[in-house]
């Protein structure tokens, strides 16, 4: 599996099991994308990307179209994307991405969870040295295309040399500022984009005992249960897979 997926796998699989919560999260992403670039996916690359992710998470077409329509309504809430950074128990770095219409409520909820588990919120940017912010694209493998040649071509568009070969799929990482031009290249060259998002990959990993790990996972799960939270990242070292 890709690196970003591994760091969030245990908690996100539980969350993805709750479709209502997933659809609420994606609905906010659609609202933000529509407000920024309009309701037409053909003219709004960000919205195209969000819709592709929605389909990947099995969100029905009717739900997607309803979310776009609702985003144009006068009563649509004005969501802001806010990040919260801090440390959980045992010195584990925790980065929380949210989309909220009430920052006072959101920061209070996030701080409460940090405090409950013996952690503390830090200032914005305090974890910049721990996490690398990346654009991440999951594409269908194209027959007859050499991956190394593809990467060499894409480097000029902001893609990193390192990639994840998943057999039928390939996961690419790149500069977040180059998201649109990477997306444009892939679309114009006939690559099927199965998913695209921004992610955060830890540069330094924290290894814990099983008991300590359980505490962190409970904290992450509690954060992800909050309706304003979009993603949670930690620098907890993944459990090694058995051979």
Coordinates of C-alpha atoms in Angstrom, one line a residue:
X1 CA 0.0 0.0 0.0
X2 CA 1.0 3.6 -0.4
X3 CA 2.9 5.4 2.3
X4 CA 0.1 7.9 3.2
X5 CA -2.5 5.1 3.4
X6 CA -0.3 3.1 5.7
X7 CA 0.0 6.0 8.2
X8 CA -3.8 6.3 8.5
X9 CA -5.0 2.8 7.6
X10 CA -6.2 1.5 11.0
X11 CA -8.3 4.6 11.8
X12 CA -9.5 5.5 8.3
X13 CA -10.8 2.0 7.6
X14 CA -13.1 2.3 10.6
X15 CA -14.2 5.7 9.5
X16 CA -14.8 4.6 5.9
X17 CA -17.1 2.0 7.3
X18 CA -19.5 4.7 8.2
X19 CA -20.9 5.9 4.8
X20 CA -22.9 8.7 6.2
X21 CA -19.8 10.3 7.8
X22 CA -17.8 9.8 4.6
X23 CA -20.5 11.5 2.5
X24 CA -20.7 14.4 4.9
X25 CA -16.9 14.8 4.6
X26 CA -16.9 14.6 0.8
X27 CA -20.0 17.0 0.7
X28 CA -17.9 19.7 2.4
X29 CA -15.1 19.2 -0.1
X30 CA -17.6 19.6 -3.0
X31 CA -19.0 22.7 -1.4
X32 CA -15.5 24.2 -1.1
X33 CA -14.6 23.3 -4.6
X34 CA -17.8 24.7 -6.1
X35 CA -17.4 28.0 -4.3
X36 CA -13.8 28.3 -5.4
X37 CA -14.3 27.4 -9.1
X38 CA -17.9 27.0 -10.0
X39 CA -20.3 23.9 -10.4
X40 CA -19.1 22.7 -13.9
X41 CA -16.5 19.9 -13.4
X42 CA -15.2 20.5 -17.0
X43 CA -14.1 24.0 -16.1
X44 CA -13.2 23.2 -12.4
X45 CA -10.2 20.8 -12.0
X46 CA -10.5 20.9 -8.2
X47 CA -14.2 19.8 -8.5
X48 CA -13.2 17.1 -11.0
X49 CA -10.7 15.7 -8.5
X50 CA -13.2 15.8 -5.6
X51 CA -15.8 14.0 -7.7
X52 CA -13.3 11.3 -8.7
X53 CA -12.5 10.7 -5.0
X54 CA -16.3 10.6 -4.2
X55 CA -16.8 7.9 -6.8
X56 CA -13.8 6.0 -5.4
X57 CA -15.5 6.0 -2.0
X58 CA -18.7 4.7 -3.6
X59 CA -20.7 7.9 -3.2
X60 CA -23.8 7.6 -5.5
X61 CA -24.1 9.9 -8.5
X62 CA -27.3 11.3 -7.1
X63 CA -25.5 12.3 -3.9
X64 CA -22.7 14.0 -5.8
X65 CA -25.1 16.0 -8.0
X66 CA -27.2 17.0 -4.9
X67 CA -24.1 18.1 -3.1
X68 CA -23.1 20.3 -6.1
X69 CA -26.7 21.8 -6.3
X70 CA -26.7 22.4 -2.5
X71 CA -23.4 24.2 -2.8
X72 CA -25.0 26.8 -5.0
X73 CA -27.9 27.4 -2.6
X74 CA -28.3 30.6 -0.6
X75 CA -28.4 28.7 2.7
X76 CA -25.1 26.8 2.0
X77 CA -22.7 27.2 4.9
X78 CA -19.4 28.9 4.3
X79 CA -16.8 26.3 5.1
X80 CA -13.2 27.2 6.0
X81 CA -10.3 24.8 5.8
X82 CA -8.4 25.0 9.1
X83 CA -5.4 23.0 10.3
X84 CA -4.5 22.2 13.9
X85 CA -1.1 20.8 15.0
X86 CA 0.2 19.4 18.2
X87 CA 1.5 16.4 20.1
X88 CA -0.4 13.5 21.5
X89 CA 0.8 11.3 24.3
X90 CA 4.3 9.7 24.1
X91 CA 5.5 12.6 21.9
X92 CA 3.6 11.6 18.8
X93 CA 3.0 14.4 16.3
X94 CA -0.6 14.8 15.3
X95 CA -1.8 17.0 12.4
X96 CA -5.5 17.6 12.0
X97 CA -7.2 19.0 8.9
X98 CA -10.7 20.3 9.2
X99 CA -13.5 22.0 7.1
X100 CA -15.7 24.1 9.4
X101 CA -18.4 26.8 9.4
X102 CA -17.6 27.5 13.1
X103 CA -13.9 27.7 14.0
X104 CA -14.6 28.4 17.6
X105 CA -16.5 25.2 18.0
X106 CA -13.9 23.2 16.0
X107 CA -10.8 24.3 17.9
X108 CA -12.6 23.8 21.2
X109 CA -13.5 20.2 20.2
X110 CA -10.0 19.4 18.9
X111 CA -8.3 20.9 21.9
X112 CA -10.6 19.0 24.2
X113 CA -9.6 15.7 22.6
X114 CA -5.9 16.5 22.7
X115 CA -6.2 17.3 26.4
X116 CA -8.2 14.2 27.2
X117 CA -5.4 12.0 25.9
X118 CA -2.6 14.0 27.6
X119 CA -1.6 15.9 24.5
X120 CA -1.5 19.6 23.6
X121 CA -2.1 21.8 20.6
X122 CA 0.8 23.8 19.2
X123 CA 1.0 26.8 17.0
X124 CA 0.4 26.8 13.2
X125 CA 3.5 25.6 11.4
X126 CA 5.0 23.9 14.5
X127 CA 5.0 20.5 12.7
X128 CA 6.4 21.7 9.4
X129 CA 9.7 20.0 10.0
X130 CA 8.0 16.6 10.7
X131 CA 5.5 16.4 7.9
X132 CA 6.1 16.8 4.1
X133 CA 3.0 18.2 2.4
X134 CA 2.4 16.3 -0.9
X135 CA 0.0 16.1 -3.8
X136 CA -0.9 12.4 -4.3
X137 CA -2.4 10.9 -7.4
X138 CA -3.6 7.3 -7.8
X139 CA -3.7 6.3 -11.5
X140 CA -4.6 3.2 -13.4
X141 CA -1.6 1.5 -14.8
X142 CA -1.4 2.1 -18.6
X143 CA -0.4 -0.9 -20.7
X144 CA 2.9 -0.4 -22.6
X145 CA 4.0 2.5 -20.4
X146 CA 7.3 2.2 -18.6
X147 CA 6.9 3.7 -15.1
X148 CA 10.4 5.1 -14.9
X149 CA 9.9 6.8 -18.3
X150 CA 6.6 8.3 -17.0
X151 CA 8.3 9.6 -13.9
X152 CA 11.1 11.2 -15.9
X153 CA 8.5 13.0 -18.0
X154 CA 6.5 14.1 -15.0
X155 CA 9.4 15.4 -13.0
X156 CA 9.2 18.6 -15.1
X157 CA 5.6 18.9 -13.9
X158 CA 6.4 18.7 -10.2
X159 CA 6.2 14.9 -9.5
X160 CA 8.7 13.3 -7.2
X161 CA 11.0 10.5 -8.4
X162 CA 9.6 8.1 -5.8
X163 CA 6.4 6.3 -6.5
X164 CA 4.4 3.3 -5.3
X165 CA 3.8 0.5 -7.7
X166 CA 0.6 -1.3 -6.7
X167 CA 0.3 -3.5 -9.8
X168 CA -2.9 -2.3 -11.4
X169 CA -2.5 1.1 -9.9
X170 CA 0.4 3.6 -9.4
X171 CA 0.6 6.2 -6.7
X172 CA 2.5 9.4 -7.6
X173 CA 3.6 12.1 -5.2
X174 CA 4.5 15.7 -6.0
X175 CA 4.7 19.3 -5.1
X176 CA 1.3 20.5 -3.8
X177 CA 1.7 23.7 -5.8
X178 CA 1.9 21.6 -9.0
X179 CA -1.3 19.8 -8.3
X180 CA -3.2 21.4 -11.2
X181 CA -0.5 20.9 -13.8
X182 CA 0.1 17.3 -12.8
X183 CA -3.7 16.6 -13.1
X184 CA -3.8 18.4 -16.5
X185 CA -0.9 16.3 -17.8
X186 CA -2.4 13.0 -16.7
X187 CA -5.8 13.9 -18.1
X188 CA -4.5 15.1 -21.5
X189 CA -2.4 12.0 -21.9
X190 CA -5.2 9.6 -21.2
X191 CA -4.4 8.4 -17.7
X192 CA -7.3 7.3 -15.6
X193 CA -7.1 9.2 -12.3
X194 CA -8.7 7.0 -9.7
X195 CA -8.0 9.3 -6.8
X196 CA -6.2 12.5 -6.0
X197 CA -5.7 14.5 -2.8
X198 CA -3.2 16.3 -0.7
X199 CA -1.5 14.3 2.0
X200 CA 1.1 14.7 4.7
X201 CA 4.0 12.2 5.0
X202 CA 6.1 12.1 8.2
X203 CA 9.8 12.6 7.8
X204 CA 10.5 11.1 11.3
X205 CA 8.6 8.2 12.7
X206 CA 7.8 7.4 16.3
X207 CA 8.0 3.8 17.5
X208 CA 5.7 2.8 20.4
X209 CA 4.8 -0.2 22.4
X210 CA 1.5 -2.0 21.5
X211 CA -0.2 -0.4 24.6
X212 CA 1.0 3.1 23.7
X213 CA 0.0 2.6 20.1
X214 CA -3.6 1.7 21.2
X215 CA -3.9 5.0 23.1
X216 CA -2.8 7.0 20.1
X217 CA -5.2 5.1 17.8
X218 CA -8.0 5.8 20.2
X219 CA -7.2 9.5 20.1
X220 CA -7.0 9.5 16.3
X221 CA -10.3 7.6 16.1
X222 CA -12.0 10.1 18.4
X223 CA -10.7 13.0 16.3
X224 CA -12.0 11.5 13.1
X225 CA -15.4 11.1 14.7
X226 CA -15.8 14.9 14.8
X227 CA -17.9 16.1 11.9
X228 CA -15.5 19.0 11.1
X229 CA -12.4 16.8 10.8
X230 CA -11.3 15.8 7.3
X231 CA -8.0 14.0 7.9
X232 CA -5.7 13.1 10.7
X233 CA -2.0 12.4 10.3
X234 CA 0.5 11.2 12.8
X235 CA 4.2 10.2 12.7
X236 CA 3.4 6.9 14.4
X237 CA 5.6 4.2 12.8
X238 CA 3.4 1.7 10.9
X239 CA 3.3 -1.9 12.2
X240 CA 5.6 -4.1 10.1
X241 CA 3.6 -6.5 7.9
X242 CA 4.3 -10.2 8.5
X243 CA 6.0 -12.1 5.7

